[in-house]
PDB file of C-alpha atoms in Angstrom:
ATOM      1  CA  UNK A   1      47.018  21.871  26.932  1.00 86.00           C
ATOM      2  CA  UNK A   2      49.568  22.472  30.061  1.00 93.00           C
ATOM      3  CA  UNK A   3      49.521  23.405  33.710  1.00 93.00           C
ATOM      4  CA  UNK A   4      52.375  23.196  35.779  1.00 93.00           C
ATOM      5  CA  UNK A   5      51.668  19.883  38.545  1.00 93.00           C
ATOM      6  CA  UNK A   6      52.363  20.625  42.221  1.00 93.00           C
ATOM      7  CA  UNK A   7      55.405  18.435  42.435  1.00 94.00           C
ATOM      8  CA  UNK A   8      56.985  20.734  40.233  1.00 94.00           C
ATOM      9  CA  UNK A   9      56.629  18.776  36.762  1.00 95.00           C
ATOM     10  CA  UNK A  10      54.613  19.489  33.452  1.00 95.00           C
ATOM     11  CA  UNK A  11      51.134  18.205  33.431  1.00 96.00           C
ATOM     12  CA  UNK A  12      49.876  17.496  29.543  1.00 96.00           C
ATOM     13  CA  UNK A  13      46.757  17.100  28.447  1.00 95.00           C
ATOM     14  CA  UNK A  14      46.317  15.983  24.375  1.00 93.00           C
ATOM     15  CA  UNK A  15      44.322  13.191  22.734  1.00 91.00           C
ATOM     16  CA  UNK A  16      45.585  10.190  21.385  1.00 91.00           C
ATOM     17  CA  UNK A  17      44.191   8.737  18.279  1.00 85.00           C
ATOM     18  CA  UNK A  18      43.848   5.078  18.290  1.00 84.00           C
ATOM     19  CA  UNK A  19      42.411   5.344  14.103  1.00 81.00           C
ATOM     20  CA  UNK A  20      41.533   7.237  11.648  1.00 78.00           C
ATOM     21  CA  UNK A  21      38.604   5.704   9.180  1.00 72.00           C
ATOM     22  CA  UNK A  22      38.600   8.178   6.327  1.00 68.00           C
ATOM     23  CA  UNK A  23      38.861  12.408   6.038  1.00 66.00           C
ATOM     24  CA  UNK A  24      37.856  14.131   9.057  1.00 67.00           C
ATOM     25  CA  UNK A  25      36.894  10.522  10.574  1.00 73.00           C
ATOM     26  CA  UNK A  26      39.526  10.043  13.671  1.00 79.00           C
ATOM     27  CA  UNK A  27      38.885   7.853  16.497  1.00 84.00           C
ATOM     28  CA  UNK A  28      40.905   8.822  19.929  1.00 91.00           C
ATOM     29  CA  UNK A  29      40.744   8.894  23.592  1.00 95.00           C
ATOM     30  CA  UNK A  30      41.789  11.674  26.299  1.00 97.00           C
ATOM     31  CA  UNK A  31      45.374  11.495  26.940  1.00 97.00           C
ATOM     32  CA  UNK A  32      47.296  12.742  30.036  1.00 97.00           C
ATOM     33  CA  UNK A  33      50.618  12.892  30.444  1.00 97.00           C
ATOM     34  CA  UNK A  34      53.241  14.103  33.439  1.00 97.00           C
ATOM     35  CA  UNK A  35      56.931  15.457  31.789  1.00 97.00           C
ATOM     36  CA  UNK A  36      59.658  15.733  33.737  1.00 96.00           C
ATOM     37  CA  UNK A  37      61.303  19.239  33.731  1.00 94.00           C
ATOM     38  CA  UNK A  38      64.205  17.523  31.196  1.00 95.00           C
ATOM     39  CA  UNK A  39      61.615  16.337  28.926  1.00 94.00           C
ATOM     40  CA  UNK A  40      61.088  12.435  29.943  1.00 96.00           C
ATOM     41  CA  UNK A  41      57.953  10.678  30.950  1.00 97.00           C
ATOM     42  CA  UNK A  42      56.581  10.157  34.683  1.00 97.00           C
ATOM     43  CA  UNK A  43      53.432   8.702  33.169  1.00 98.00           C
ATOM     44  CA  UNK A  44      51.379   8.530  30.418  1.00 98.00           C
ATOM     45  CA  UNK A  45      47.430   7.534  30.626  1.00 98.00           C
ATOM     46  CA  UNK A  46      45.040   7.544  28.146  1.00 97.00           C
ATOM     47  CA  UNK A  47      41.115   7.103  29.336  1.00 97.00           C
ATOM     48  CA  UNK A  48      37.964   5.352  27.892  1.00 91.00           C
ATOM     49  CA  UNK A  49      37.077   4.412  24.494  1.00 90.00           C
ATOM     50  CA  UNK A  50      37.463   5.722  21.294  1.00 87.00           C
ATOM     51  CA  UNK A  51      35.239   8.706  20.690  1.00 88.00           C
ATOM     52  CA  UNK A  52      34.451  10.183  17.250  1.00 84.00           C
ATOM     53  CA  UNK A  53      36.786  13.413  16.748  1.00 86.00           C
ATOM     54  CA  UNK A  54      37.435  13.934  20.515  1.00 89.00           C
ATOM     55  CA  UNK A  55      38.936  17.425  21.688  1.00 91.00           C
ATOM     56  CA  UNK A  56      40.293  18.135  24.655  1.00 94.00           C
ATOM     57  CA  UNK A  57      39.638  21.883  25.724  1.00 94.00           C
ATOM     58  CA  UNK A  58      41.652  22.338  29.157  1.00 95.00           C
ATOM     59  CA  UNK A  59      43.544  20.639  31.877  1.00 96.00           C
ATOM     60  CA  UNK A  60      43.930  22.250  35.234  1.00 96.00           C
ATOM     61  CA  UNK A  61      45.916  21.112  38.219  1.00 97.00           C
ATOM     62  CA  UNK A  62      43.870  21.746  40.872  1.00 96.00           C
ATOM     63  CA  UNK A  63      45.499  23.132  44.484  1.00 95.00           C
ATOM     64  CA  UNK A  64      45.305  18.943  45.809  1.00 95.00           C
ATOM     65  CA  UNK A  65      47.625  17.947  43.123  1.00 96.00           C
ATOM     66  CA  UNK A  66      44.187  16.605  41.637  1.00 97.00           C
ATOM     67  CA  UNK A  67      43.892  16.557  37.405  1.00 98.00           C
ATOM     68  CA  UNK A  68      40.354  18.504  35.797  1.00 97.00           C
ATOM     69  CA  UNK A  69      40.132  18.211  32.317  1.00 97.00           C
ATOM     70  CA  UNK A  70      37.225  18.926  29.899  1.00 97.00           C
ATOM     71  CA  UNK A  71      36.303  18.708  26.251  1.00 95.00           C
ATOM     72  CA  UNK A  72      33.833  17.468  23.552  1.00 94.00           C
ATOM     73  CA  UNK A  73      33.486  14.493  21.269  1.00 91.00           C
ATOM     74  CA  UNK A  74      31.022  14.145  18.147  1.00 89.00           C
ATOM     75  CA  UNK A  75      27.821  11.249  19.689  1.00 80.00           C
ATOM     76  CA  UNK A  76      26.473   9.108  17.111  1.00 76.00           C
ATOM     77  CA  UNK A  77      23.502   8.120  19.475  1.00 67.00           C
ATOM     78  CA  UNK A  78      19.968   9.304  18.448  1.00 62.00           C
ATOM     79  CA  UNK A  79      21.287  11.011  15.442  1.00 68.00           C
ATOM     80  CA  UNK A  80      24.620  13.312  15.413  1.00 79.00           C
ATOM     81  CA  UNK A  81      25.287  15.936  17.995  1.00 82.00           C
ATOM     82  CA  UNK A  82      28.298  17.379  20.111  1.00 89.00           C
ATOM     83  CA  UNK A  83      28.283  16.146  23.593  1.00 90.00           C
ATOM     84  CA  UNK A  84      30.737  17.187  26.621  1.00 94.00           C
ATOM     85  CA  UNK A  85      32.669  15.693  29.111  1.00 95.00           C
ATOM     86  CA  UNK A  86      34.899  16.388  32.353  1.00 97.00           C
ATOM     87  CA  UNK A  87      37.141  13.533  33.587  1.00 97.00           C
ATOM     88  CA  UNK A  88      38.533  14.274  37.166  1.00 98.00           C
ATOM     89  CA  UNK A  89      42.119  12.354  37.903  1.00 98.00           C
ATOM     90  CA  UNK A  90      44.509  11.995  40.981  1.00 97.00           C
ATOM     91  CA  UNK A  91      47.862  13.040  40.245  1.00 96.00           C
ATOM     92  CA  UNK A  92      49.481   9.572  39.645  1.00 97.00           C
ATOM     93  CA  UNK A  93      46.682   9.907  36.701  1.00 97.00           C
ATOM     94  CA  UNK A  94      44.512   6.999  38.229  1.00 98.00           C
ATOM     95  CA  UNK A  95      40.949   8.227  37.201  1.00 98.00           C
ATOM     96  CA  UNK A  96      38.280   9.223  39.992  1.00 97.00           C
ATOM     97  CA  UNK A  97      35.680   9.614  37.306  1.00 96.00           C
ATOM     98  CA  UNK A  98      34.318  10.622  34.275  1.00 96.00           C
ATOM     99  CA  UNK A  99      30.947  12.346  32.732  1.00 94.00           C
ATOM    100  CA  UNK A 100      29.458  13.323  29.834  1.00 92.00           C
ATOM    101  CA  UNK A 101      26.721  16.404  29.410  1.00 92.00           C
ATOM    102  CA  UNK A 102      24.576  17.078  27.004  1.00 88.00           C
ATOM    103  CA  UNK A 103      21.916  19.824  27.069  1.00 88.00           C
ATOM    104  CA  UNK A 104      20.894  19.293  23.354  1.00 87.00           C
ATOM    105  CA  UNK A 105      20.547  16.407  21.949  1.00 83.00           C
ATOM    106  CA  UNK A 106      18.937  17.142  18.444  1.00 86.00           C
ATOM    107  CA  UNK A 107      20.680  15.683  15.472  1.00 88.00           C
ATOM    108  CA  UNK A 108      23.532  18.909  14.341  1.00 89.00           C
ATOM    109  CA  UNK A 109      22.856  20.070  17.968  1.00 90.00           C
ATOM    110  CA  UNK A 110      26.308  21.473  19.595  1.00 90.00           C
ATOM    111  CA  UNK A 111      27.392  20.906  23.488  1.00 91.00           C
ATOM    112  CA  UNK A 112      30.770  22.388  24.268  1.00 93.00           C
ATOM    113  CA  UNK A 113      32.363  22.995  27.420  1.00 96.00           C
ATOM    114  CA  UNK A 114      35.637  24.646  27.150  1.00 95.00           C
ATOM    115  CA  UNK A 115      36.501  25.340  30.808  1.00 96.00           C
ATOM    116  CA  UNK A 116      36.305  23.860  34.077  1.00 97.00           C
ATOM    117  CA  UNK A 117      37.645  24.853  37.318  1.00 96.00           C
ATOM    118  CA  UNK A 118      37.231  24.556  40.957  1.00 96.00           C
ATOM    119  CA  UNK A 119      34.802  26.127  43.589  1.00 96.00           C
ATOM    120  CA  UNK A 120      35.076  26.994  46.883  1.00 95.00           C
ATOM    121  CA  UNK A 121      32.358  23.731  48.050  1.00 93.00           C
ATOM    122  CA  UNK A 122      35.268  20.916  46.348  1.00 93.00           C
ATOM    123  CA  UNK A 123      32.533  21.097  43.219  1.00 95.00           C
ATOM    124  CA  UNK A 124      33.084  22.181  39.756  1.00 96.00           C
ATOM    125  CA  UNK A 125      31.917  24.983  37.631  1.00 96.00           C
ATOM    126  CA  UNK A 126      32.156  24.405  33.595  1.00 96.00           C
ATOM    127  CA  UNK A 127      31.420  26.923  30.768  1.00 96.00           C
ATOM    128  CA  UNK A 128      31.051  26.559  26.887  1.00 95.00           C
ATOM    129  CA  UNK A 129      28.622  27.694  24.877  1.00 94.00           C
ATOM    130  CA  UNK A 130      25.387  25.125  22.849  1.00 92.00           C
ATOM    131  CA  UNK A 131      24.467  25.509  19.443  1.00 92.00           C
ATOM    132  CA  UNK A 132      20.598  24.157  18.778  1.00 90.00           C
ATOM    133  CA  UNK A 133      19.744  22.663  15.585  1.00 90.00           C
ATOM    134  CA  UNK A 134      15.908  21.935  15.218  1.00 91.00           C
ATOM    135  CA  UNK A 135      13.827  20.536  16.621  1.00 90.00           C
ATOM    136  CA  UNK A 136      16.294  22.124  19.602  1.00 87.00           C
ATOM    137  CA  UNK A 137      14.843  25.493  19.776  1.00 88.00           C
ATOM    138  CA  UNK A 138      16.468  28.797  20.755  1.00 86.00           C
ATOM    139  CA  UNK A 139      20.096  30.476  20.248  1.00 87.00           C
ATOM    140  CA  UNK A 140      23.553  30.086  20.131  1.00 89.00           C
ATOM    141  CA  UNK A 141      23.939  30.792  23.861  1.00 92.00           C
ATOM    142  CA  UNK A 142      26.578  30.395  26.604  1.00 94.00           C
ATOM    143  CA  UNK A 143      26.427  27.517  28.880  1.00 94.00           C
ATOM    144  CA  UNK A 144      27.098  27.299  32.746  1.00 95.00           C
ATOM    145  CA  UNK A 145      26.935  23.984  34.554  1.00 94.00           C
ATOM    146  CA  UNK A 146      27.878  23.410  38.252  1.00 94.00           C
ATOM    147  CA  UNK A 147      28.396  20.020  39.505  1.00 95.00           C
ATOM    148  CA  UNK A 148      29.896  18.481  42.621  1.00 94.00           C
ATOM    149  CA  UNK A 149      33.025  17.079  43.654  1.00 93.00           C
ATOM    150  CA  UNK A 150      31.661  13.271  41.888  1.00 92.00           C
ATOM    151  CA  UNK A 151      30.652  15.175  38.705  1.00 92.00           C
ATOM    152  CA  UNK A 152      27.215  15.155  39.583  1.00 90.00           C
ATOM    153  CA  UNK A 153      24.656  18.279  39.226  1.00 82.00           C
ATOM    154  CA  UNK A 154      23.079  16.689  42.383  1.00 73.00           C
ATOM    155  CA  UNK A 155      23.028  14.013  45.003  1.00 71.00           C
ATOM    156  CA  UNK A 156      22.172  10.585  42.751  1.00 69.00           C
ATOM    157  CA  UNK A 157      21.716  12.712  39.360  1.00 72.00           C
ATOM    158  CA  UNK A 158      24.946  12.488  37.666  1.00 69.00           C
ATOM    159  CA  UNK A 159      24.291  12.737  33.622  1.00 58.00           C
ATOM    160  CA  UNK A 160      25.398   9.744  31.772  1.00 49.00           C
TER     161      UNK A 160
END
């Protein structure tokens, strides 16, 4: 993923995979990086732990110079399911914070969010779509989540 950053550079967003453990069994963590309009490196960051077949969906430069990036990585905890994230960066790529959302949390249950951008109160507003397996109950639906500028849905309730 690419945006152009406000100094005039290329902001990258990609994963980096640390290790793979077998066929469609990758280990990696998000990975940010500023380019230089001739192609060399102003920074490169990578952020938290390995995560089971991490994705990275979008990065956006927001109008501060500030990073917004989301994706999904495959959770292990409780059983298998697809859970979410948003990491929020300034743009030296020093990290402000990061969370993870999960609506569904069946075992085969799906959680992506595949854009984020900015709204008018400094808060976020993500979309994607969730996927329920049983005992999860309804449909394939789209999914809307608002959160302010810390990440959180509300004062003191920021998911995990």
């Amino acid at each position: 993923m690419v945006d152009l950053a406000k100094d005039g550079n290329i902001q990258v967003g990609t994963t980096y995979y640390d290790y793979c453990s077998g066929d469609d069994d990758y280990h990696d963590r998000i990975n940010l990086i500023k380019i230089r309009n001739d192609g060399s490196s102003v920074w490169d960051k990578k952020y938290g732990v390995s995560k089971i077949r991490l994705w990275l969906n979008k990065v956006r430069v927001i109008d501060n110079g500030d990073i917004i990036a989301t994706g999904k990585y495959d959770s292990y905890s409780g059983g298998y399911h697809a859970a979410s994230w948003i990491i929020k960066t300034d743009s030296a790529g020093n990290e402000k914070w990061y969370r993870e959302f999960s609506l569904l949390n069946a075992n085969g249950s799906w959680n992506f969010l595949n854009s984020v951008i900015p709204t008018n109160d400094t808060g976020f507003i993500a979309c994607g779509y969730v996927y329920p397996i049983l005992p999860d109950t309804g449909t394939q639906d789209s999914w809307v989540i608002k959160v302010d500028s810390l990440g959180c849905e509300s004062p003191g309730n920021c998911w995990v």
